[in-house]
mmCIF file of C-alpha atoms in Angstrom:
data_model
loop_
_atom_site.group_PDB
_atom_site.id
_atom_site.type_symbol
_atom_site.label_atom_id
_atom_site.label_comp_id
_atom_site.label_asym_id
_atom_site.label_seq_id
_atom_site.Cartn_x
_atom_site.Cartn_y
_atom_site.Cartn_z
ATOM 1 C CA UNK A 8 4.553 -24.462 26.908
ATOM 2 C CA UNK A 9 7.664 -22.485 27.880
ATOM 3 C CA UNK A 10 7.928 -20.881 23.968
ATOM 4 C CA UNK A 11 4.919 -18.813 24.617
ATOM 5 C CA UNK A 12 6.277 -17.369 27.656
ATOM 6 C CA UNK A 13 8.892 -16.062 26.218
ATOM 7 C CA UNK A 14 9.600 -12.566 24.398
ATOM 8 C CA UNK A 15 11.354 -14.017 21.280
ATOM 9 C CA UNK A 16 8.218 -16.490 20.275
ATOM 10 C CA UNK A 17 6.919 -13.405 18.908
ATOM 11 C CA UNK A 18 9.134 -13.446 16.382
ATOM 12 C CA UNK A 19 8.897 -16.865 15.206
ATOM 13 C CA UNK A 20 6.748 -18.017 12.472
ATOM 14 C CA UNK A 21 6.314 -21.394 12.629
ATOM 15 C CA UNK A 22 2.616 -23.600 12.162
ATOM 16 C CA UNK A 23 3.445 -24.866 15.976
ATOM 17 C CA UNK A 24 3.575 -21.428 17.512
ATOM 18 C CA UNK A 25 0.062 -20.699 16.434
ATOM 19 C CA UNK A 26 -0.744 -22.654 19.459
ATOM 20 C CA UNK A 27 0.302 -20.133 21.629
ATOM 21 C CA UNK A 28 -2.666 -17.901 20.465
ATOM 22 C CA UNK A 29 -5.312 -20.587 21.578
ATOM 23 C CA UNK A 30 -6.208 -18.699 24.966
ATOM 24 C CA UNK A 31 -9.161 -20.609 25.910
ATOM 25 C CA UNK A 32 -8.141 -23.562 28.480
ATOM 26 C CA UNK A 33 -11.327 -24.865 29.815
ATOM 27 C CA UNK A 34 -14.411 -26.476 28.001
ATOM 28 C CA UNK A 35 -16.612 -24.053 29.512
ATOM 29 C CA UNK A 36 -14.457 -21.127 28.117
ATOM 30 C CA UNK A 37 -15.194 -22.851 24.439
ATOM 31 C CA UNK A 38 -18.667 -23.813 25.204
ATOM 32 C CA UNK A 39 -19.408 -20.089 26.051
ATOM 33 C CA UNK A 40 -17.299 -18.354 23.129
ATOM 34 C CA UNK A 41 -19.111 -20.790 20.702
ATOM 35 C CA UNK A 42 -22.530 -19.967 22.315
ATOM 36 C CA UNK A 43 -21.735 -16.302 21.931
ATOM 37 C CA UNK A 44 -20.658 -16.510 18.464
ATOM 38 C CA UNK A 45 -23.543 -18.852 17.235
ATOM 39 C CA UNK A 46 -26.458 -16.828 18.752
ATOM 40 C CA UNK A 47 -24.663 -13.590 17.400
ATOM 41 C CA UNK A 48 -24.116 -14.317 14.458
ATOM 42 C CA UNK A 49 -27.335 -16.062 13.481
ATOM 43 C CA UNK A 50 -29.140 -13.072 14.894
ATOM 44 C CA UNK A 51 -26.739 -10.508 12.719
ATOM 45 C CA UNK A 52 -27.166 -12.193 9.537
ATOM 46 C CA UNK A 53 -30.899 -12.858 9.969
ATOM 47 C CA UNK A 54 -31.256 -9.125 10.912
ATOM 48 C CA UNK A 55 -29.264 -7.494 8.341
ATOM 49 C CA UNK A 56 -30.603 -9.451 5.892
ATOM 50 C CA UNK A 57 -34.314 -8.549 6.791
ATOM 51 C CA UNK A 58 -32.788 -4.999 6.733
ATOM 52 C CA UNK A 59 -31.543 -5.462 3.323
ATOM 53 C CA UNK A 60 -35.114 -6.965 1.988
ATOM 54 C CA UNK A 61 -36.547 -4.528 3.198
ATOM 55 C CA UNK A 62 -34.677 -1.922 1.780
ATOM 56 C CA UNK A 63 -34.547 -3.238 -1.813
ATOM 57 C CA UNK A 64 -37.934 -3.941 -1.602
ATOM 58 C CA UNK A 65 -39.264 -0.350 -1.340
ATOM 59 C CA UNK A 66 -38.393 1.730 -4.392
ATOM 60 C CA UNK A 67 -39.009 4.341 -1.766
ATOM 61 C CA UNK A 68 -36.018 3.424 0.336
ATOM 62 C CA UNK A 69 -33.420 2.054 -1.995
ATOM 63 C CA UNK A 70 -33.523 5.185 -4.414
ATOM 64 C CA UNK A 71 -32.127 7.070 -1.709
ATOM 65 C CA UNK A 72 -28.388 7.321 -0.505
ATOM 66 C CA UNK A 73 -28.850 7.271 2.949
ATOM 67 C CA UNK A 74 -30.772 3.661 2.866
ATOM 68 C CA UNK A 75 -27.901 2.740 0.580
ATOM 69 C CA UNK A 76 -25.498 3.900 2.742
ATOM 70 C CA UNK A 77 -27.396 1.530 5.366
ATOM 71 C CA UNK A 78 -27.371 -0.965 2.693
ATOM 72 C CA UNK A 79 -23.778 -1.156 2.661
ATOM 73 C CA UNK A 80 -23.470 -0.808 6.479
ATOM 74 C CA UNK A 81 -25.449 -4.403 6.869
ATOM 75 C CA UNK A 82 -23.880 -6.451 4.026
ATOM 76 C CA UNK A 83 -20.580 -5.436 5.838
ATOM 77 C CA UNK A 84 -22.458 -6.613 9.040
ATOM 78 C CA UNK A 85 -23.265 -9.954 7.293
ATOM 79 C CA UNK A 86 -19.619 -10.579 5.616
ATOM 80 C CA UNK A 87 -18.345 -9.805 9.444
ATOM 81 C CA UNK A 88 -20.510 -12.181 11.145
ATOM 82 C CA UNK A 89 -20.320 -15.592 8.481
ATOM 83 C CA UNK A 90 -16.139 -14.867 7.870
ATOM 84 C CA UNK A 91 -15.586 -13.696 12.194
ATOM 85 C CA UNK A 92 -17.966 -16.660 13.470
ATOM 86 C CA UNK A 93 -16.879 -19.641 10.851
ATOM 87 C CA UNK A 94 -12.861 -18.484 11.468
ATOM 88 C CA UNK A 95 -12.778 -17.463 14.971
ATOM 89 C CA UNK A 96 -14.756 -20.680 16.485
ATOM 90 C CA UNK A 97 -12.679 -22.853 14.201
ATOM 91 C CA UNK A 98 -9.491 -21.551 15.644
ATOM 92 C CA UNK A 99 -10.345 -20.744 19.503
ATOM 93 C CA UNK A 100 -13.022 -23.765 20.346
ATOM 94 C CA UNK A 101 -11.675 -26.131 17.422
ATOM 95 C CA UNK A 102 -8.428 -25.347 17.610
ATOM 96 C CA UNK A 103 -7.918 -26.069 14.238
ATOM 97 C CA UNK A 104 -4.495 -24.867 12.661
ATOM 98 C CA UNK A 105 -4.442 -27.442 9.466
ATOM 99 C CA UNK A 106 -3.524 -24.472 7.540
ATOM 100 C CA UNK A 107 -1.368 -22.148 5.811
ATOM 101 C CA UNK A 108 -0.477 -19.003 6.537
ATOM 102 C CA UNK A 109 -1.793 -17.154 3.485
ATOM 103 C CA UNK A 110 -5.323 -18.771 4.414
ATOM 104 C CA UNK A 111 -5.088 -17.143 8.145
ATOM 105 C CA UNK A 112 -4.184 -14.106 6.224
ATOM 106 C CA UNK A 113 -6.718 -14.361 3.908
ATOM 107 C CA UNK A 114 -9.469 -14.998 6.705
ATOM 108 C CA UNK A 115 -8.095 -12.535 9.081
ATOM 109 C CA UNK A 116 -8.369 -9.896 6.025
ATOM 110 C CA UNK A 117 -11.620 -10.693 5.218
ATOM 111 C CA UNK A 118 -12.669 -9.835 8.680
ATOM 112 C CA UNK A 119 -11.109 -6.622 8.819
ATOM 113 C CA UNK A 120 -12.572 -5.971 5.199
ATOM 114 C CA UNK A 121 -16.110 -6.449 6.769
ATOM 115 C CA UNK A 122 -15.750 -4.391 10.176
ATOM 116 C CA UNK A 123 -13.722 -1.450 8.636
ATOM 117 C CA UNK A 124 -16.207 -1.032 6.012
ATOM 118 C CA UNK A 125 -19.069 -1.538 8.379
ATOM 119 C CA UNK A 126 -17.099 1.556 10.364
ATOM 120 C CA UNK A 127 -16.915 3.813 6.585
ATOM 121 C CA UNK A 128 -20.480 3.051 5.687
ATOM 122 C CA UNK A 129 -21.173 4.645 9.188
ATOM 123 C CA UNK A 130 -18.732 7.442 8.424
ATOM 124 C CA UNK A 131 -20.547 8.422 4.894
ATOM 125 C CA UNK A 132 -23.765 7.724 6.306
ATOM 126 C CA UNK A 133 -22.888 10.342 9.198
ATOM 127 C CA UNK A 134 -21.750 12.568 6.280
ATOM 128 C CA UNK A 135 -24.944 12.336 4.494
ATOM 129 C CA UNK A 136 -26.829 13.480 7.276
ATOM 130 C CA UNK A 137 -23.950 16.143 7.613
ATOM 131 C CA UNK A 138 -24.728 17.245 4.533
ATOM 132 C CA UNK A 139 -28.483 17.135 4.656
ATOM 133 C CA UNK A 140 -28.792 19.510 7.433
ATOM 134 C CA UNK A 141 -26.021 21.609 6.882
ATOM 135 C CA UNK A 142 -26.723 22.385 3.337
ATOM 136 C CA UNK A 143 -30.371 21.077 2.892
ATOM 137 C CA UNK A 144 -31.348 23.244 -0.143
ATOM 138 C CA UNK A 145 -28.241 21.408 -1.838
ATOM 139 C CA UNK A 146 -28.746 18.180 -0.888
ATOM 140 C CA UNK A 147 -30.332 16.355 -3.745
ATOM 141 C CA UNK A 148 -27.431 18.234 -6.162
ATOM 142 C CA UNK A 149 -24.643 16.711 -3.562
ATOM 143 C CA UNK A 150 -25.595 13.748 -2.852
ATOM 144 C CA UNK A 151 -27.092 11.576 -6.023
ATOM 145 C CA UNK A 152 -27.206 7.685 -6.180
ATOM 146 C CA UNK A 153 -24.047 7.732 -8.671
ATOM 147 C CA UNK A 154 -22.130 9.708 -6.417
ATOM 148 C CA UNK A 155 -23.215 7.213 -3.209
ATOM 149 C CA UNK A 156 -22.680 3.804 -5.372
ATOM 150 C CA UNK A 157 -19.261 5.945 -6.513
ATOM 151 C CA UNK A 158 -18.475 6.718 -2.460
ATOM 152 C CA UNK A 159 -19.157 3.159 -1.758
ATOM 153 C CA UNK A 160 -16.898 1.586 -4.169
ATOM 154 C CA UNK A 161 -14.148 3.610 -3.151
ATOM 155 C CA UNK A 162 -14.770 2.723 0.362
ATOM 156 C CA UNK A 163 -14.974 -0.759 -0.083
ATOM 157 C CA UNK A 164 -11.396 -0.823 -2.076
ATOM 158 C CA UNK A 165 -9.975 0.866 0.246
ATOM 159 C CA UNK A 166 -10.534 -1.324 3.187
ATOM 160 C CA UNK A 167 -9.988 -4.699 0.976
ATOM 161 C CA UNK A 168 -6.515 -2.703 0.046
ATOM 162 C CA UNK A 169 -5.403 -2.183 3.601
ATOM 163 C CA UNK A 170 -7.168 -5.363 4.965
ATOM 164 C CA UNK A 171 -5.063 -7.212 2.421
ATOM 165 C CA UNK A 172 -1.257 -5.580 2.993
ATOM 166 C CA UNK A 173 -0.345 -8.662 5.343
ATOM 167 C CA UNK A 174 -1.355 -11.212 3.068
ATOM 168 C CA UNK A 175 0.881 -9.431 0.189
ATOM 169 C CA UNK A 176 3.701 -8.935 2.426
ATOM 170 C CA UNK A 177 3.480 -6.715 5.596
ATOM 171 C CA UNK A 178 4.145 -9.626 8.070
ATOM 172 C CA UNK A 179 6.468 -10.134 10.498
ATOM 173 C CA UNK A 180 7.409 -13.883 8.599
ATOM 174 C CA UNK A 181 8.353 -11.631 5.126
ATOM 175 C CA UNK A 182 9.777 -9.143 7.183
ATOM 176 C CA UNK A 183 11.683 -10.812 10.084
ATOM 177 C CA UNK A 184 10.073 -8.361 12.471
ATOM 178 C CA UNK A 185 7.913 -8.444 15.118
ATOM 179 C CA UNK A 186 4.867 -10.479 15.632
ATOM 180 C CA UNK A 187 1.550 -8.908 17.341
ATOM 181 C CA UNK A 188 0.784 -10.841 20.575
ATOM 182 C CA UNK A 189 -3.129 -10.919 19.209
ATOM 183 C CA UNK A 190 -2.647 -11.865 16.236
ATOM 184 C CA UNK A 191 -0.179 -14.694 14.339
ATOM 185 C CA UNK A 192 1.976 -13.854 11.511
ATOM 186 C CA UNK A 193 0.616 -10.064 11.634
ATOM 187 C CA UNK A 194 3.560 -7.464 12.218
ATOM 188 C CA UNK A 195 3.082 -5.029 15.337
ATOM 189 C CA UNK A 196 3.444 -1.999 13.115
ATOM 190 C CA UNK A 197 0.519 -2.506 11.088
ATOM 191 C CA UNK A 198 -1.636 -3.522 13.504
ATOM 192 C CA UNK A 199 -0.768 -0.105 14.930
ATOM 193 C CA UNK A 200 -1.212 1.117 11.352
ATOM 194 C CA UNK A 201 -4.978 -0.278 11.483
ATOM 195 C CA UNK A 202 -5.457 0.898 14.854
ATOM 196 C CA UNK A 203 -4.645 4.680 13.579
ATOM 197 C CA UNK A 204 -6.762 4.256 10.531
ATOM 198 C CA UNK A 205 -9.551 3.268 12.550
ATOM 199 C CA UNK A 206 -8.951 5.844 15.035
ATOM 200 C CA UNK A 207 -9.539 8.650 12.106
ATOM 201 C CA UNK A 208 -12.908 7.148 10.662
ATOM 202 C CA UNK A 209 -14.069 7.258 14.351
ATOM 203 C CA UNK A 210 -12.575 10.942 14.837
ATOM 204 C CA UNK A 211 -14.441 12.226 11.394
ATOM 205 C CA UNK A 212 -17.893 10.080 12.467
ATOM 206 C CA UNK A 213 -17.802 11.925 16.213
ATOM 207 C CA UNK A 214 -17.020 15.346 13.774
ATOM 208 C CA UNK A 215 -20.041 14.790 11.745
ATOM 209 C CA UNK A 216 -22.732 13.456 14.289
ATOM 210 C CA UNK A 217 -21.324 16.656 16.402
ATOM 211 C CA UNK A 218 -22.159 19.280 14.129
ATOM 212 C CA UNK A 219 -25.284 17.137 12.781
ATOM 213 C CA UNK A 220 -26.658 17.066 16.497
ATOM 214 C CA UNK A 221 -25.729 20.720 16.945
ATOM 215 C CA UNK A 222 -27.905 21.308 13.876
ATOM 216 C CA UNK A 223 -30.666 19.079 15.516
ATOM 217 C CA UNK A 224 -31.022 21.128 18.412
ATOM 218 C CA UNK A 225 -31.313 24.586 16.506
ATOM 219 C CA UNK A 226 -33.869 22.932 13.960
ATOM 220 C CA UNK A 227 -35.688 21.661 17.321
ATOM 221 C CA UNK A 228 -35.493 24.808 18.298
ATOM 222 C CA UNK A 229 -36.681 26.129 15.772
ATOM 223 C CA UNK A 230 -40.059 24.469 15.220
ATOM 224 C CA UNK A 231 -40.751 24.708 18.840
ATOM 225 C CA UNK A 232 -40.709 28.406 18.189
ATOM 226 C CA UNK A 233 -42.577 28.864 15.052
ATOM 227 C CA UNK A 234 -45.217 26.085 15.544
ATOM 228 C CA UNK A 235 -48.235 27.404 13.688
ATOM 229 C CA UNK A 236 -45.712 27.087 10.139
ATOM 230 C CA UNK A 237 -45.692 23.505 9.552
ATOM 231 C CA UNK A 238 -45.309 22.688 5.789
ATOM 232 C CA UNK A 239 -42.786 20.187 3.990
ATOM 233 C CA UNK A 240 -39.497 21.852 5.032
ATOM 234 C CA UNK A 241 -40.359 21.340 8.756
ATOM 235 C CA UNK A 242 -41.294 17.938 8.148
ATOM 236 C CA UNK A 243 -37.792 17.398 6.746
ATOM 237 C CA UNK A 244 -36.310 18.783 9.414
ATOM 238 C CA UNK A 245 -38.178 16.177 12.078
ATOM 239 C CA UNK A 246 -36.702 13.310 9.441
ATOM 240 C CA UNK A 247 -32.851 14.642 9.717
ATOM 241 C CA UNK A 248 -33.404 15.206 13.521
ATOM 242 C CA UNK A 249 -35.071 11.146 14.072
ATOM 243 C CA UNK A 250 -32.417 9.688 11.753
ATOM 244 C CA UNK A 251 -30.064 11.859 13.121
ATOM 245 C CA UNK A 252 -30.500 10.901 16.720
ATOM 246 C CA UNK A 253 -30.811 7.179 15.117
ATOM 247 C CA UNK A 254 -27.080 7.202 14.072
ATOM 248 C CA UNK A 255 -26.061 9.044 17.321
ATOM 249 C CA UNK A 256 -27.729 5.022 19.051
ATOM 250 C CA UNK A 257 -25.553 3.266 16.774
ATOM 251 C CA UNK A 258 -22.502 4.942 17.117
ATOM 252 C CA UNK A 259 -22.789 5.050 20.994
ATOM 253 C CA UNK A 260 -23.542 0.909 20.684
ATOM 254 C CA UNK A 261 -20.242 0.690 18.144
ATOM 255 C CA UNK A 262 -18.103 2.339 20.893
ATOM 256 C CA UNK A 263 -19.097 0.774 23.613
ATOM 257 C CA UNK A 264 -18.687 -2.785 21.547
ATOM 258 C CA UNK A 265 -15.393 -1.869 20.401
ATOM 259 C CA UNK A 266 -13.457 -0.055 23.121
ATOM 260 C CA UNK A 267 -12.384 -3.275 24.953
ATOM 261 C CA UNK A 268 -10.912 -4.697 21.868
ATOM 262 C CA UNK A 269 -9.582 -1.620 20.904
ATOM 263 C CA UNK A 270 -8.034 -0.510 24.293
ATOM 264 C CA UNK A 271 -5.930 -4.049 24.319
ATOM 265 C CA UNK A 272 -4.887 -4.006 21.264
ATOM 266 C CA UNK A 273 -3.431 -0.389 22.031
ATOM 267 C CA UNK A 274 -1.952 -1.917 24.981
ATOM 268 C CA UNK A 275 -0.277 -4.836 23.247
ATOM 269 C CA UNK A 276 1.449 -2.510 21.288
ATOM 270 C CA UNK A 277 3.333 -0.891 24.287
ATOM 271 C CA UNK A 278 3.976 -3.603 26.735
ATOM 272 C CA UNK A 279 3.474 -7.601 27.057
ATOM 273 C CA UNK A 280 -0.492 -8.930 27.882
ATOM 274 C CA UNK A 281 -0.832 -11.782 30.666
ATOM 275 C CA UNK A 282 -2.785 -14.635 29.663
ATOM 276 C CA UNK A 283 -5.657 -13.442 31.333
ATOM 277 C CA UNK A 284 -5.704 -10.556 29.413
ATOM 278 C CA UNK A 285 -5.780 -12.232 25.719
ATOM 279 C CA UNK A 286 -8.996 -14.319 27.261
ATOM 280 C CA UNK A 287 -9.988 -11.040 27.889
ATOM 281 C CA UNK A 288 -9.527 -9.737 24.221
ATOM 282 C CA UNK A 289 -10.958 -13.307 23.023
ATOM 283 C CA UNK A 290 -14.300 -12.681 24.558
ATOM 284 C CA UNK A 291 -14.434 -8.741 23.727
ATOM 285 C CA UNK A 292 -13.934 -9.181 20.287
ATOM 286 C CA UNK A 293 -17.614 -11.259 20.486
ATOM 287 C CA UNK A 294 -19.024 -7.846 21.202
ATOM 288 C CA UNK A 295 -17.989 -7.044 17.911
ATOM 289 C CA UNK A 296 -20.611 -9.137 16.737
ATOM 290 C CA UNK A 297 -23.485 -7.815 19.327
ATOM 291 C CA UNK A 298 -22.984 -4.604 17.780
ATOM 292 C CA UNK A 299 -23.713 -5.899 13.964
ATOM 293 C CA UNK A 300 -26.539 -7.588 15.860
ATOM 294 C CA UNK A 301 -28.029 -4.435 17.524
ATOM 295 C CA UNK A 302 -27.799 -2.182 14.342
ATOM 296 C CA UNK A 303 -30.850 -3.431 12.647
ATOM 297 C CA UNK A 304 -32.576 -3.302 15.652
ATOM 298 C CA UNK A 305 -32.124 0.349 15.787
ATOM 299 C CA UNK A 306 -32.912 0.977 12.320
ATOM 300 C CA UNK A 307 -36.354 -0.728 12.607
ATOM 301 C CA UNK A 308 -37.408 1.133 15.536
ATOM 302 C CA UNK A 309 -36.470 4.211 14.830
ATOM 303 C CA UNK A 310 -36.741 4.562 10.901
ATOM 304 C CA UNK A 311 -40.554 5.309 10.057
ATOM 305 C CA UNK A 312 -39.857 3.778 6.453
ATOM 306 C CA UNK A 313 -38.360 0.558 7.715
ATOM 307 C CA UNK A 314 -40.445 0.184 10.501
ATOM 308 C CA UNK A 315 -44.164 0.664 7.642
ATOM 309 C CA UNK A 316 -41.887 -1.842 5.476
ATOM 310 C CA UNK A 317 -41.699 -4.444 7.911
ATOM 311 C CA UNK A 318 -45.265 -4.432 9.508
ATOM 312 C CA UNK A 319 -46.413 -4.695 5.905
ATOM 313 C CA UNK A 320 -44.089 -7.834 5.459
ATOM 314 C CA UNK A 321 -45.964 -9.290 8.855
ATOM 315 C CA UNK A 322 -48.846 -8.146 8.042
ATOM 316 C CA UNK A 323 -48.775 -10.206 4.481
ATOM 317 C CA UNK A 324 -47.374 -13.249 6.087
ATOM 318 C CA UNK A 325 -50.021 -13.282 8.483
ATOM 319 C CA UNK A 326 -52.598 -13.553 5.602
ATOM 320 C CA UNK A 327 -50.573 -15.678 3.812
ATOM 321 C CA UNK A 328 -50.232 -18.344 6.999
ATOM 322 C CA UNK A 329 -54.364 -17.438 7.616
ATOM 323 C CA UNK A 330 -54.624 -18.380 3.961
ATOM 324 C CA UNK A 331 -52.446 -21.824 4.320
ATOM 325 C CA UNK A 332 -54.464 -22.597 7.513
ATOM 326 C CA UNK A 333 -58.179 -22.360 6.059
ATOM 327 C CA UNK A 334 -57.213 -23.904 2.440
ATOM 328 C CA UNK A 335 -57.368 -27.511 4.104
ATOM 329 C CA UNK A 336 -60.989 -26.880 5.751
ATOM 330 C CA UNK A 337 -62.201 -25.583 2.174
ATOM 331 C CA UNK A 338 -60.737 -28.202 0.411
ATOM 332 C CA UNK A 339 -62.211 -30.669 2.244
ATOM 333 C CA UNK A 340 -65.720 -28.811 2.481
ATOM 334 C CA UNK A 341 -65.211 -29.353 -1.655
ATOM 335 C CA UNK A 342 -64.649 -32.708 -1.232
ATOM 336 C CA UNK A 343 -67.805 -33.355 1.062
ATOM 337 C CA UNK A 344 -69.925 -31.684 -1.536
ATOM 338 C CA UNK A 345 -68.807 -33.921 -4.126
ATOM 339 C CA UNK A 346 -69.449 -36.502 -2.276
ATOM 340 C CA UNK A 347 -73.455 -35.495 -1.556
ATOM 341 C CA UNK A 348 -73.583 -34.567 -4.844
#
């Protein structure tokens, strides 16, 4: 296909060039990105969604911001993983492209939706610990549940807004511009648009957890020094310095999953990408998926809360499965007896 070799299919937008964009050549390279995506994503949604229960589950945990903060970070996580998997395996293993362009938009927005406000629920969970430990006697007058639910909405508007500009408009088939190399229909400029908006939540999270772990060390510090005063503010001083450290994991884990994708897309932007390059960026962007999959992970062994909440919710299935088992044997032991009797 000579068209996709060339620098002026990027400014077409014709149904026929979205063949250019299907990267993977071999059956093996679709067997693998569909193995990837299916383990990934069943793991993310089955996580988050145990993270969610047992959130909501524990008027303990869902009365306070940070867990809603959390909250919103693995419904994101979800969103990410059905609308990423069910779009991204249908186009690059299916190679399905019985569609219009406002429903690629649409998808494609959906995604971005879901990962940049999995990257702000990060961002105001990493000011809530900012917050906490900066300004602790404060903390319950700063940060209330109607100003988090408040926070939330306005971050999830704000991504769906900017998620949504190519679908109402900012193309490169509305504008007669040109077309991203990653991406069909979607106008270079914005994705470097998305790239800098990205760039600032991760510059204000990297802020935040560096003054929060600055903090940590001093209250460490601290109660390594005075030892024979423990009472309740030292214990909330352990709690910001665990959760603390906690975010510090997943933010190292979203980093690491994102830099690959992140790096090429920079580089499209600047000069042309070989083939092997968008295979490349086809099977990095699954490790956007292994780091909604690791999240949950983190928060159940490190939180204390979630970690009670869910050996409680073992600990009652087990009964309730020891329960199932031994109803059969007593049943029949009733029947026997009825039988003598």
């Amino acid at each position: 296909m000579d068209i996709c070799k060339t620098h002026e299919n990027t400014s077409k937008c014709s149904m026929n060039t979205m063949e250019c964009f299907m990267v993977l050549s071999t059956q093996a390279q679709k067997i693998s990105i569909a193995t990837l995506c299916g383990l990934f994503g069943t793991l993310c949604i089955f996580e988050n969604s145990l993270v969610l229960y047992l959130i909501f589950s524990s008027p303990g945990t869902r009365k306070k911001p940070s867990y809603l903060f959390i909250s919103s970070l693995a419904l994101a996580d979800i969103l990410a993983s059905i609308i990423f998997v069910c779009s991204f395996v249908n186009f690059h293993v299916f190679n399905e492209t019985d569609f219009s362009k406002e429903m690629f938009l649409l998808q494609l927005g959906g995604v971005n939706t879901s990962f940049s406000a999995s990257l702000g629920s990060l961002l105001l969970t990493a000011l809530d610990r900012y917050i906490s430990i900066s300004r602790p006697s404060e903390y319950k007058l700063l940060m209330t549940r109607k100003r988090a639910w408040i926070a939330l909405g306005v971050l999830w508007v704000t991504c769906a807004t900017i998620a949504s500009l190519p679908l109402l408009g900012w193309n490169c088939c509305t504008l007669d511009s040109t077309c991203s190399e990653l991406f069909p229909f979607v106008d270079d400029n914005y994705v470097s648009s998305w790239i800098c908006f990205i760039m600032v939540l991760l510059g204000c999270i990297v802020y935040a957890y560096t003054h929060v772990l600055w903090r940590a060390r001093q209250h460490v510090a601290y109660m390594e020094k005075h030892q024979v005063q423990v009472g309740k503010q030292n214990t909330r001083m352990r709690m910001d310095v665990m959760l603390a450290k906690t975010l510090v994991m997943v933010l190292t884990v979203l980093v690491l999953c994102w830099s690959p994708v992140l790096v090429l897309m920079i580089y499209s932007i600047f000069a042309r990408l070989s083939n092997h390059l968008r295979k490349v960026f086809a099977f990095g962007s699954t490790l956007c998926l292994l780091n909604s999959m690791v999240n949950p992970i983190i928060y159940a062994l490190r939180s204390k809360e979630l970690y009670s909440s869910l050996r409680t919710v073992f600990s009652r299935f087990r009964r309730q499965l020891k329960a199932s088992e031994e109803s059969p044997e007593a049943e029949s032991t009733h029947k026997s007896s009825m039988i003598e009797t």
